[in-house]
XYZ file of C-alpha atoms in Angstrom:
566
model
C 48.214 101.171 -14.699
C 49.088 98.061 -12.449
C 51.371 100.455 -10.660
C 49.107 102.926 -9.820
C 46.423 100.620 -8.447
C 49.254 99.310 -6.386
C 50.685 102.919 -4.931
C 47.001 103.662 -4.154
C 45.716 100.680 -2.268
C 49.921 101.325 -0.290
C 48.509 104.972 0.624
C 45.607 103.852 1.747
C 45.277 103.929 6.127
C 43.965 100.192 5.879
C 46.828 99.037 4.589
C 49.380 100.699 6.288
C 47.822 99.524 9.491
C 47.628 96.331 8.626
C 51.244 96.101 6.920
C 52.307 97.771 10.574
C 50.699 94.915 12.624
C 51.043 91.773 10.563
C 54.650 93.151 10.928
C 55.008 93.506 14.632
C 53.327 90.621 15.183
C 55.531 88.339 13.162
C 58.300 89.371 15.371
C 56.925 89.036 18.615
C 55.432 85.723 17.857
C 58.854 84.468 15.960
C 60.866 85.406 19.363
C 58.688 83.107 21.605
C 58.670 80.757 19.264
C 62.448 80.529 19.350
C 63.235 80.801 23.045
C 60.234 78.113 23.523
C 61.313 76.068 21.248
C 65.113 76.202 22.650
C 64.275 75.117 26.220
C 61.973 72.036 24.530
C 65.072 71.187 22.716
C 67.120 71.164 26.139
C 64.622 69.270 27.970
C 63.883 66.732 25.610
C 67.593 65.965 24.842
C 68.128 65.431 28.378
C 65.298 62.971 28.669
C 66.129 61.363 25.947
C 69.492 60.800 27.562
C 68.295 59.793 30.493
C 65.810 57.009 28.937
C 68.879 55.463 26.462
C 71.127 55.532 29.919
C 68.172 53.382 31.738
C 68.151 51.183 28.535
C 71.546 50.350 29.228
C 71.647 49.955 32.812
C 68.757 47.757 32.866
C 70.293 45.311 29.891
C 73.546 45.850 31.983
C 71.755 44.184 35.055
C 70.475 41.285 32.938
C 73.780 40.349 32.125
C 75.505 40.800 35.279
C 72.734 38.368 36.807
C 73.431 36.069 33.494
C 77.115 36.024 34.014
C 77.047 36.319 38.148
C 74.792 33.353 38.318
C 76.833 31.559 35.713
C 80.069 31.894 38.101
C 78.458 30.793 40.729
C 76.797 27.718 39.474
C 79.986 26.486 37.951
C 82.372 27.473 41.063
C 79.832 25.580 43.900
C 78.890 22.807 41.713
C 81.049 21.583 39.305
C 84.390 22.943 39.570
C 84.570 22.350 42.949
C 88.050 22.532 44.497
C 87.704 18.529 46.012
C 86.719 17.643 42.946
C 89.264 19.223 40.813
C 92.296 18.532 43.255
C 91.207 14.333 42.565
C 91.508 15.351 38.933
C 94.603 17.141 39.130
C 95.886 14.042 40.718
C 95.183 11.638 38.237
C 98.628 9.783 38.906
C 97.717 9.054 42.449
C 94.360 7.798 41.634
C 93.278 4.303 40.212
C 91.939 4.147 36.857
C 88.536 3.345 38.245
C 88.502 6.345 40.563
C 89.776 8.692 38.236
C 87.294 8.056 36.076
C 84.550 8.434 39.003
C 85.679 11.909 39.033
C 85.376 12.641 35.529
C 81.707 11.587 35.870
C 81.132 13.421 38.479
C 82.049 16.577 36.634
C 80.320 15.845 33.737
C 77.058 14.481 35.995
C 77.166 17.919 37.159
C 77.636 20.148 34.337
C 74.987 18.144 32.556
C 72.577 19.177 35.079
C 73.415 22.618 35.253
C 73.248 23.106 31.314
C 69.857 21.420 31.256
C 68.731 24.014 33.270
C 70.789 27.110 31.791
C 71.226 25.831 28.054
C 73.367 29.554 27.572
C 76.423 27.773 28.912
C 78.122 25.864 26.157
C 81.030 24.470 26.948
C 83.655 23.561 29.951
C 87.600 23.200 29.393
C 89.395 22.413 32.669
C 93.157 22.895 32.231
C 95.569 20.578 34.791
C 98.508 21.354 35.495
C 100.061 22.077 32.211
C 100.030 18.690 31.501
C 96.789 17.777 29.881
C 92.659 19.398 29.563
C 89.453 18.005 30.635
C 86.551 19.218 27.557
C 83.461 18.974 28.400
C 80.517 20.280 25.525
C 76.647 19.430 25.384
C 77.275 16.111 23.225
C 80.876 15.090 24.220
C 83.516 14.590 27.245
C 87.289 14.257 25.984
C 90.430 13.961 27.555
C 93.356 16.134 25.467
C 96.700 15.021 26.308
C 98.432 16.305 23.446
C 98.908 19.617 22.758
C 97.541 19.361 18.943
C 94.446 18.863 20.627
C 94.358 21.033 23.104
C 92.399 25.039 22.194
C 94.165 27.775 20.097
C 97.400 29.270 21.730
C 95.490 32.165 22.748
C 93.023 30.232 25.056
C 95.710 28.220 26.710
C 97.925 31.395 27.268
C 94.695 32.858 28.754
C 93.929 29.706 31.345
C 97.627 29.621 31.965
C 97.881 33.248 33.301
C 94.810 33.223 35.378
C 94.376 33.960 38.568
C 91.929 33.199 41.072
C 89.342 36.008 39.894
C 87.014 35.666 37.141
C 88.040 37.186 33.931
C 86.332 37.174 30.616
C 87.093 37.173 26.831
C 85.628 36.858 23.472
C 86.246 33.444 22.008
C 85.427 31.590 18.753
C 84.418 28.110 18.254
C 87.236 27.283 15.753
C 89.570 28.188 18.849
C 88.137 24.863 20.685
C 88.876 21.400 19.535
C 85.078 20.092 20.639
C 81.758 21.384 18.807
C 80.023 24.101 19.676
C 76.507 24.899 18.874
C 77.257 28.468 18.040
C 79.811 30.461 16.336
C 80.929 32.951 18.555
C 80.668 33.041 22.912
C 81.955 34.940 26.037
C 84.849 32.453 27.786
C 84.677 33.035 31.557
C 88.336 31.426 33.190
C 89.514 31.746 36.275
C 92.273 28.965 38.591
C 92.059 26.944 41.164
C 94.810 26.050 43.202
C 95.756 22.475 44.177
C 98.428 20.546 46.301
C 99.184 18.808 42.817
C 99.532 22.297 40.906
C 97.621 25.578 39.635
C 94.440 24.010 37.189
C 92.348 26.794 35.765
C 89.172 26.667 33.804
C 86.883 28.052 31.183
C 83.209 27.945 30.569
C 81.946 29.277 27.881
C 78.692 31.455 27.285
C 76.714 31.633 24.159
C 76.960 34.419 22.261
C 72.960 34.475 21.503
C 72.510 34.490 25.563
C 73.645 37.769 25.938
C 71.922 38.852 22.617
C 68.482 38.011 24.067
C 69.696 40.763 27.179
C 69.243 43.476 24.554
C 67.461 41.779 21.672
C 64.814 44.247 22.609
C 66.794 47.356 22.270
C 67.998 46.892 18.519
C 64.448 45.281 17.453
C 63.216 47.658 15.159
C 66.166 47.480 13.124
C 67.004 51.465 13.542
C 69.302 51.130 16.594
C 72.283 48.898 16.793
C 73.832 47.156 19.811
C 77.049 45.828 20.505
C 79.026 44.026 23.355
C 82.503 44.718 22.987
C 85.780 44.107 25.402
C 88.044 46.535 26.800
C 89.835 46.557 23.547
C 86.910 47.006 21.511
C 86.387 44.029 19.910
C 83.108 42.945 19.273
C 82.119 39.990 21.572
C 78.016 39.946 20.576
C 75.812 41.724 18.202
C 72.874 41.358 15.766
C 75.301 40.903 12.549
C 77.446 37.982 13.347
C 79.601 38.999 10.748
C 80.835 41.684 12.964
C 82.297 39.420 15.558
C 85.836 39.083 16.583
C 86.135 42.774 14.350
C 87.059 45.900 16.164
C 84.301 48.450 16.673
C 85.847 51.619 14.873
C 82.914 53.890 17.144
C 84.693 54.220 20.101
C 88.597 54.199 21.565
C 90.085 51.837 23.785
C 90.169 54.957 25.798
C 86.526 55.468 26.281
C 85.319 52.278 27.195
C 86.575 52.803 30.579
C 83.564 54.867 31.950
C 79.872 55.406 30.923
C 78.790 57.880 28.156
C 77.085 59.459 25.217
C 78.515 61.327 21.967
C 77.531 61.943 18.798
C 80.480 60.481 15.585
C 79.576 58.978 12.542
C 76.323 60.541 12.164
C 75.434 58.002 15.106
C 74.272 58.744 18.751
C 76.402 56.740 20.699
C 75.979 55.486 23.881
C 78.248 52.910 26.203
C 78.068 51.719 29.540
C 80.691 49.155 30.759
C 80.564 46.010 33.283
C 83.863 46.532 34.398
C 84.137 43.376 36.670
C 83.617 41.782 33.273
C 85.788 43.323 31.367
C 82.861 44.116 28.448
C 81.594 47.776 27.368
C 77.621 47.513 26.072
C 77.486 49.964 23.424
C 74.351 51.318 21.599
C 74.049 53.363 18.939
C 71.333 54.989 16.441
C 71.253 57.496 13.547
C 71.655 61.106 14.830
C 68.308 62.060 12.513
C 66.148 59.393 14.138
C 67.534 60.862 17.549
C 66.312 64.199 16.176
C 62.818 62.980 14.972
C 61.034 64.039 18.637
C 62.620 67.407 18.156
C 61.885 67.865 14.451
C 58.304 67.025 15.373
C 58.101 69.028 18.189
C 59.483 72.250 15.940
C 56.969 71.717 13.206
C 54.353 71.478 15.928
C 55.283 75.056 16.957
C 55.711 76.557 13.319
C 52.211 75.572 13.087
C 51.702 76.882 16.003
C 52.683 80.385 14.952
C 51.422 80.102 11.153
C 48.012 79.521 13.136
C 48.462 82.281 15.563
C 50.060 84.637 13.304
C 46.990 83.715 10.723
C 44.194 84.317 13.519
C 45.450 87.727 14.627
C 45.918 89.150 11.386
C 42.437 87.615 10.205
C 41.181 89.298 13.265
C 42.938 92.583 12.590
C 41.711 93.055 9.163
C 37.899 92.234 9.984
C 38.318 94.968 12.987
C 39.488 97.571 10.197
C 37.615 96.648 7.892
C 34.397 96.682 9.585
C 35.219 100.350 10.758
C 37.142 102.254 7.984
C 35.478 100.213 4.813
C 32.185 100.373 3.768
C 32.331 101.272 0.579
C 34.355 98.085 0.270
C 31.786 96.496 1.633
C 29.426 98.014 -0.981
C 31.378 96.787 -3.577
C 31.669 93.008 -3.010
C 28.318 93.740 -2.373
C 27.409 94.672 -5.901
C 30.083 92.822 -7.605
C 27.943 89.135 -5.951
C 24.572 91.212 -7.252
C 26.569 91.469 -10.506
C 26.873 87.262 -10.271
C 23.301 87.012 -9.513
C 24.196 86.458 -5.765
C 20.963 88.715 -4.276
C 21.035 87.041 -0.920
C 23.811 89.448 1.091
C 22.540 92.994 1.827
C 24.271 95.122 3.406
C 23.863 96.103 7.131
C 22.467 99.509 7.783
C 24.044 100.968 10.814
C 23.501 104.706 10.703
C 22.265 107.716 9.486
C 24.878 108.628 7.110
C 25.297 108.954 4.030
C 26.758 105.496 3.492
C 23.400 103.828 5.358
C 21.093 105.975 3.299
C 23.056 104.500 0.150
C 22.999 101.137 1.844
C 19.250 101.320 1.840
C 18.366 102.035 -1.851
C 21.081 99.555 -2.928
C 19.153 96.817 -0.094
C 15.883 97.225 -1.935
C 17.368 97.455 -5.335
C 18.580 93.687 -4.451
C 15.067 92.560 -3.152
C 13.671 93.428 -6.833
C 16.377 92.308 -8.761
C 15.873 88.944 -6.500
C 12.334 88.767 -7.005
C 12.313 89.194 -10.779
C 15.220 86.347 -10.865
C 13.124 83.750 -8.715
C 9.792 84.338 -11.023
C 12.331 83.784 -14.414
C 13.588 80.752 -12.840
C 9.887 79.455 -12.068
C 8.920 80.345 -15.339
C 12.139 78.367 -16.613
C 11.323 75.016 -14.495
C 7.507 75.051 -15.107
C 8.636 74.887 -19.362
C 11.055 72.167 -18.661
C 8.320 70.617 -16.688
C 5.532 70.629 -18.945
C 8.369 69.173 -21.517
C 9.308 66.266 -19.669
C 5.724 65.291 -19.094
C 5.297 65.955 -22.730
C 7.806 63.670 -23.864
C 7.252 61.212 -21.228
C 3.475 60.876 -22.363
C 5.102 60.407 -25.667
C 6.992 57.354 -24.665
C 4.667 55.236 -22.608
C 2.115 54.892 -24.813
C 4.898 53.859 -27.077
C 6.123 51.156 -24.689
C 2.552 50.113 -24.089
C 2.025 49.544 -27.870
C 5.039 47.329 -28.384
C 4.413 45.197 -25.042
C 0.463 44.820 -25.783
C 2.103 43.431 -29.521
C 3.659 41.406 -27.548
C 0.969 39.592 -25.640
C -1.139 39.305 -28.786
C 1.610 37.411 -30.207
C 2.005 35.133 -27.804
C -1.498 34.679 -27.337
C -2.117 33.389 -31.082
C 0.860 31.290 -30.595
C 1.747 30.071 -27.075
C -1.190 29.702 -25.002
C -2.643 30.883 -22.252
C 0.113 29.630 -19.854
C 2.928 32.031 -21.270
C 0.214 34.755 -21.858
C -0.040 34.642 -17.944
C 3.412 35.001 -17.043
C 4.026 38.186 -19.970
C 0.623 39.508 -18.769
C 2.216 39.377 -14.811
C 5.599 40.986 -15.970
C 3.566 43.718 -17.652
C 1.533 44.157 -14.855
C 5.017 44.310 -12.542
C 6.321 46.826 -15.453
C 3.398 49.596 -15.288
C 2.323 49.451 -11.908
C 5.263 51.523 -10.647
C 5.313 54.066 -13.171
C 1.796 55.322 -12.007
C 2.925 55.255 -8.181
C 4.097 58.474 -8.688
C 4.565 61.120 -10.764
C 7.974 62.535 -10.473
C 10.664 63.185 -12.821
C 13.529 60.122 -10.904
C 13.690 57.141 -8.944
C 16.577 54.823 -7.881
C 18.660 52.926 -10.071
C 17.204 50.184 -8.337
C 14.090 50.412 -9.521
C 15.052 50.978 -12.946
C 16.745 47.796 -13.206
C 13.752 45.482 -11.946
C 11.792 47.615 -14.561
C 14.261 46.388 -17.277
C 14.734 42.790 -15.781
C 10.675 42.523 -16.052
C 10.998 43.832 -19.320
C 13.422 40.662 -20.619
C 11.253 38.251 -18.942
C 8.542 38.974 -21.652
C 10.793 39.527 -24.291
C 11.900 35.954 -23.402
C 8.361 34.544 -23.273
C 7.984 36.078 -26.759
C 11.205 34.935 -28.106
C 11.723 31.806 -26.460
C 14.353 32.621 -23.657
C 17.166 33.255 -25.821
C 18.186 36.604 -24.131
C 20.227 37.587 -21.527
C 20.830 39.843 -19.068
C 23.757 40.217 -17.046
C 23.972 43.271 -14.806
C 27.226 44.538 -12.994
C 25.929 46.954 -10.821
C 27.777 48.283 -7.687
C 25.848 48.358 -4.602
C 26.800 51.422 -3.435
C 24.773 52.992 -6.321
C 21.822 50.962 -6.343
C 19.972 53.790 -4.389
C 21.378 56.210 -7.107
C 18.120 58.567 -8.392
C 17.948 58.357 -12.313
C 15.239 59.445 -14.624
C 12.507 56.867 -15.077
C 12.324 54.450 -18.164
C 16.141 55.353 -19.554
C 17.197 51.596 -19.863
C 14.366 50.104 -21.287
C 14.253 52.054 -24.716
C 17.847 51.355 -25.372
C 17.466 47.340 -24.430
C 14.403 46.987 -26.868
C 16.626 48.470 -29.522
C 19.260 45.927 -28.611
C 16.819 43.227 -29.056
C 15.000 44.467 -32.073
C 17.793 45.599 -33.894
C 20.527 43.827 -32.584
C 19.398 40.118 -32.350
C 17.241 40.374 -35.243
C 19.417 38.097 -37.642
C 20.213 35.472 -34.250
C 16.532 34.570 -34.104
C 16.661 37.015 -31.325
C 18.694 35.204 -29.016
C 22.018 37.080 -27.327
C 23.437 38.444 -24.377
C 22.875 42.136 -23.066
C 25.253 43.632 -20.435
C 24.591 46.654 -17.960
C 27.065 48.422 -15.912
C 27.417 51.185 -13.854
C 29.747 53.390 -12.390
C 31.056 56.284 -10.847
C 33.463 59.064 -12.524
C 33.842 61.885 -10.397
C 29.971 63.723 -10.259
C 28.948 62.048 -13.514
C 26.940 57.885 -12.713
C 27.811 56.750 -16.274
C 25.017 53.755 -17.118
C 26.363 51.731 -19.917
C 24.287 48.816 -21.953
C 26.601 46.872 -24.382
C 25.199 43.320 -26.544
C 26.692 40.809 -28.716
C 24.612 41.637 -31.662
C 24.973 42.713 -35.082
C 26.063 45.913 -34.359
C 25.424 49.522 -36.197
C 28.125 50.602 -39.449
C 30.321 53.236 -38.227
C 28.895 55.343 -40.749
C 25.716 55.066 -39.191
C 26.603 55.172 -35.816
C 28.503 58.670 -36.448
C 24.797 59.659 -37.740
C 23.014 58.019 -35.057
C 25.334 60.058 -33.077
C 25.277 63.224 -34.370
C 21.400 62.894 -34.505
C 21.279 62.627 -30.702
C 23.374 65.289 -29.720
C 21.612 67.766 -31.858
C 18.035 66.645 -31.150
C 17.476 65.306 -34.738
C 14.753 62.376 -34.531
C 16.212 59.594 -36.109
C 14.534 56.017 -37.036
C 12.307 55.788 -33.585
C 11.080 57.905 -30.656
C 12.995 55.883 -27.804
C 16.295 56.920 -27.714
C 15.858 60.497 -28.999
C 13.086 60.616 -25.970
C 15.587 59.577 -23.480
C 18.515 61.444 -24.786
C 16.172 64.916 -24.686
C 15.227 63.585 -21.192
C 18.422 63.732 -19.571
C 19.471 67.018 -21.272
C 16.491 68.943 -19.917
C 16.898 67.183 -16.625
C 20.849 67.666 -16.212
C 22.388 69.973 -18.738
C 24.104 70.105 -22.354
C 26.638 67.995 -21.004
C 24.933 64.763 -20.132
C 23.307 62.417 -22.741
C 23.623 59.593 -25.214
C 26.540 58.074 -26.869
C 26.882 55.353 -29.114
């Protein structure tokens, strides 16, 4: 059976046409998509390049001014070649005088680090016969070789010529302190009548992170400052330091560039008069976000094309080759007691004539359904004023017992006040005359409603309400809370000589306002309260009007499904 529906609606000229453009429309759409979305991915790959190559040049022209302006300081002010020729000849020099010149170094390296607190510290080496160390806390003269800096730093000064050069050095390679771990030794010599001197001044590691501190911030791309050997002279993980960076070979670091190994995006520029290679690098996927992005956006794109045409397609053959389709859905909403969609008459066919009797066939069937439902409403209404009649006298009783109570009893001070919270009780119920009113209201109807309960039983109950404000304005059916209170009191705090707390919540689940009013009082036997229950929900009156009333109330107002439990 399933199968022959199926061939049939196949055969039919509707589909076919429809099956023939969704078709050739996929494809045309699909192959601009594709060559769109190829020259996007060129474009943006290139731009991308061209942003992480600015990156770099622009962190490459911090340092350069860092280290540039750090050679220059030192050369024209402290290791000046007067001042290191008296040093290099110590032995022609009085004691007094030599040490002059020793101040004067250290007078003027103090001032420059003041001033630039990246440089760390100063090693001046004489004449392979002793070192002047200079740090931020200390100035020492090393004249033995057990305290002069690592093998590797002396062979460096020794070999040094009258250019700059620079290396990655560690503190544990120096015999005085250093106030970081890890720095960038700039040496170069100086040549003397007394000898060849060269010197060292070393730059902290964390100067030269702050040049690119801003690259590798958001912890997704990582930046390194390596040597022309690769190893790692500054980065964020100082546990790197000193290692070899496995990204990149010694032969790459000789001119600028970007690859992708590792899974990483890789990109290096180096400062060859430095003898460092910046490197920067960042997950190939995050490099591929913008393009991801940018593919979904055009997927869309053609879901939302592709969805519009063929939308458009099917109402344009529809409209023309199916109104007997039209019929149907027309009669199948009829059939759901939907009377509000006739069907356009166009013509003088057939179809329109057809379209015609079935029109005015819906305008009876619609007027017959609206007087049934007015019948329906004016019963429910002349039920709810029925059993809301049937309630207020009820209330009025009680409350009226109330006063006469108090009034052989009390006096007429506390007849006053219960007569004033009655008054504030009735007057709006005869405001108006409709079926709801806020959930505000109802609650100042109940909280006047404990105040003379109190007068009568000597302010021994209370009432604490938890109420969100959002629902306050929440329209209930009048006089639901009150009924079920005065059966908390009555029966609940009978045996407490009526004294007790009531509590009254609210809230929302989904489209039901659930109202909830819990005591501390005796309670009801679960055999009773299965009764009680069962008595409620099939409209059995129980012991009492009040919470049968209200319980019928709320059924009539909102359906089967809303009520009373216990």
């Amino acid at each position: 059976m399933i199968g022959a529906i199926h061939k049939k609606a196949f055969k039919s000229i509707q589909t076919k046409f429809v099956i023939s453009f969704v078709i050739g429309a996929m494809a045309t759409l699909l192959v601009a998509m594709l060559v769109g979305y190829a020259g996007i991915n060129t474009v943006y790959k290139e731009i991308s390049r061209q942003t992480m190559n600015a990156e770099l040049e622009q962190v490459a022209g911090e340092i350069d001014m860092l280290l540039s302006e750090t050679e220059r300081l030192i050369a024209s002010r402290v290791m000046l070649p007067k001042s290191v020729e008296k040093l290099a000849g110590r032995d022609k020099l009085s004691v007094p005088d030599f040490v002059y010149a020793v101040l004067n170094v250290r007078e003027e390296f103090d001032n420059i680090s003041e001033s630039f607190e990246h440089i760390d510290s100063l090693y001046l080496y004489v004449t392979e016969d002793w070192f002047l160390g200079m740090s931020h806390t200390s100035t020492k003269l090393l004249y033995e070789k057990k305290e002069w800096p690592e093998e590797r730093i002396t062979s460096l000064l020794k070999t040094a010529d009258v250019s700059s050069r620079y290396a990655g050095a560690k503190a544990e390679e120096f015999p005085l302190d250093m106030q970081e771990p890890a720095c960038l030794m700039m040496y170069r010599s100086i040549n003397t009548r007394y000898g060849k001197c060269a010197y060292a001044v070393n730059v902290r590691e964390s100067a030269l992170r702050e040049r690119y501190s801003g690259l590798s911030k958001d912890a997704v791309r990582t930046v390194w400052i390596v040597d022309m050997e690769g190893q790692i002279l500054s980065t964020v993980d100082k546990k790197e330091l000193g290692n070899k960076l496995a990204l990149l070979d010694e032969s790459e670091l000789t001119e600028p560039g970007m690859l992708l190994r590792e899974g990483m995006v890789v990109n290096y520029r180096p400062l060859t008069e430095y003898g460092i290679v910046i490197v920067s690098a960042m997950p190939a996927s995050i490099y591929t976000e913008g393009l991801i992005g940018i593919r979904n956006s055009l997927f869309a794109v053609f879901v939302f094309g592709m969805t519009a045409v063929s939308v458009f397609f099917v109402y344009w053959i529809r409209k023309r080759l199916t109104p007997i389709g039209r019929l149907r859905e027309g009669m199948k909403m009829a059939g759901q007691g939907d009377y509000d969609h006739p069907l356009p008459v166009t013509g003088e066919d057939e179809l329109s004539e057809l379209a015609r009797y079935y029109n005015h066939m819906l305008e009876d069937l619609k007027g017959l359904s609206e007087r049934q439902e007015q019948t329906a409403t004016e019963l429910r209404e002349r039920e709810m004023a029925m059993l809301r009649n049937e309630i207020n006298p009820h209330f009025l009783y009680n409350t009226l017992n109330t006063v006469k109570c108090m009034a052989e009893l009390e006096g007429n001070e506390d007849i006053a006040r219960c007569v004033k919270a009655l008054g504030g009780m009735i007057a709006p119920l005869y405001k108006t005359q409709g079926a709801l009113w806020t959930l505000e209201e109802e609650i100042k109807l109940v909280e006047k409603y404990i105040e003379i309960m109190n007068v009568r039983y000597g302010n021994g109950i209370r009432c604490m309400e938890h109420i969100p404000k959002e629902l306050l304005n929440k329209a209930v059916l009048r006089f639901i809370l009150q009924p079920i209170i005065e059966n908390s009191i009555l029966h609940g705090f009978a045996s407490s000589a009526y004294s007790g707390r009531i509590f009254v919540t609210a809230r929302q689940e989904k489209k039901f306002l659930v109202l909830s009013v819990e005591d501390d009082g005796e309670g009801i036997p679960e055999e009773e309260l299965a009764e009680y229950n069962d008595s409620l929900k099939n409209g059995i009156k129980a012991n009492g009007i009040g919470m049968m009333n209200v319980c019928r109330r709320i059924i009539l107002q909102y359906g089967e499904e809303y009520g009373i439990h216990l």
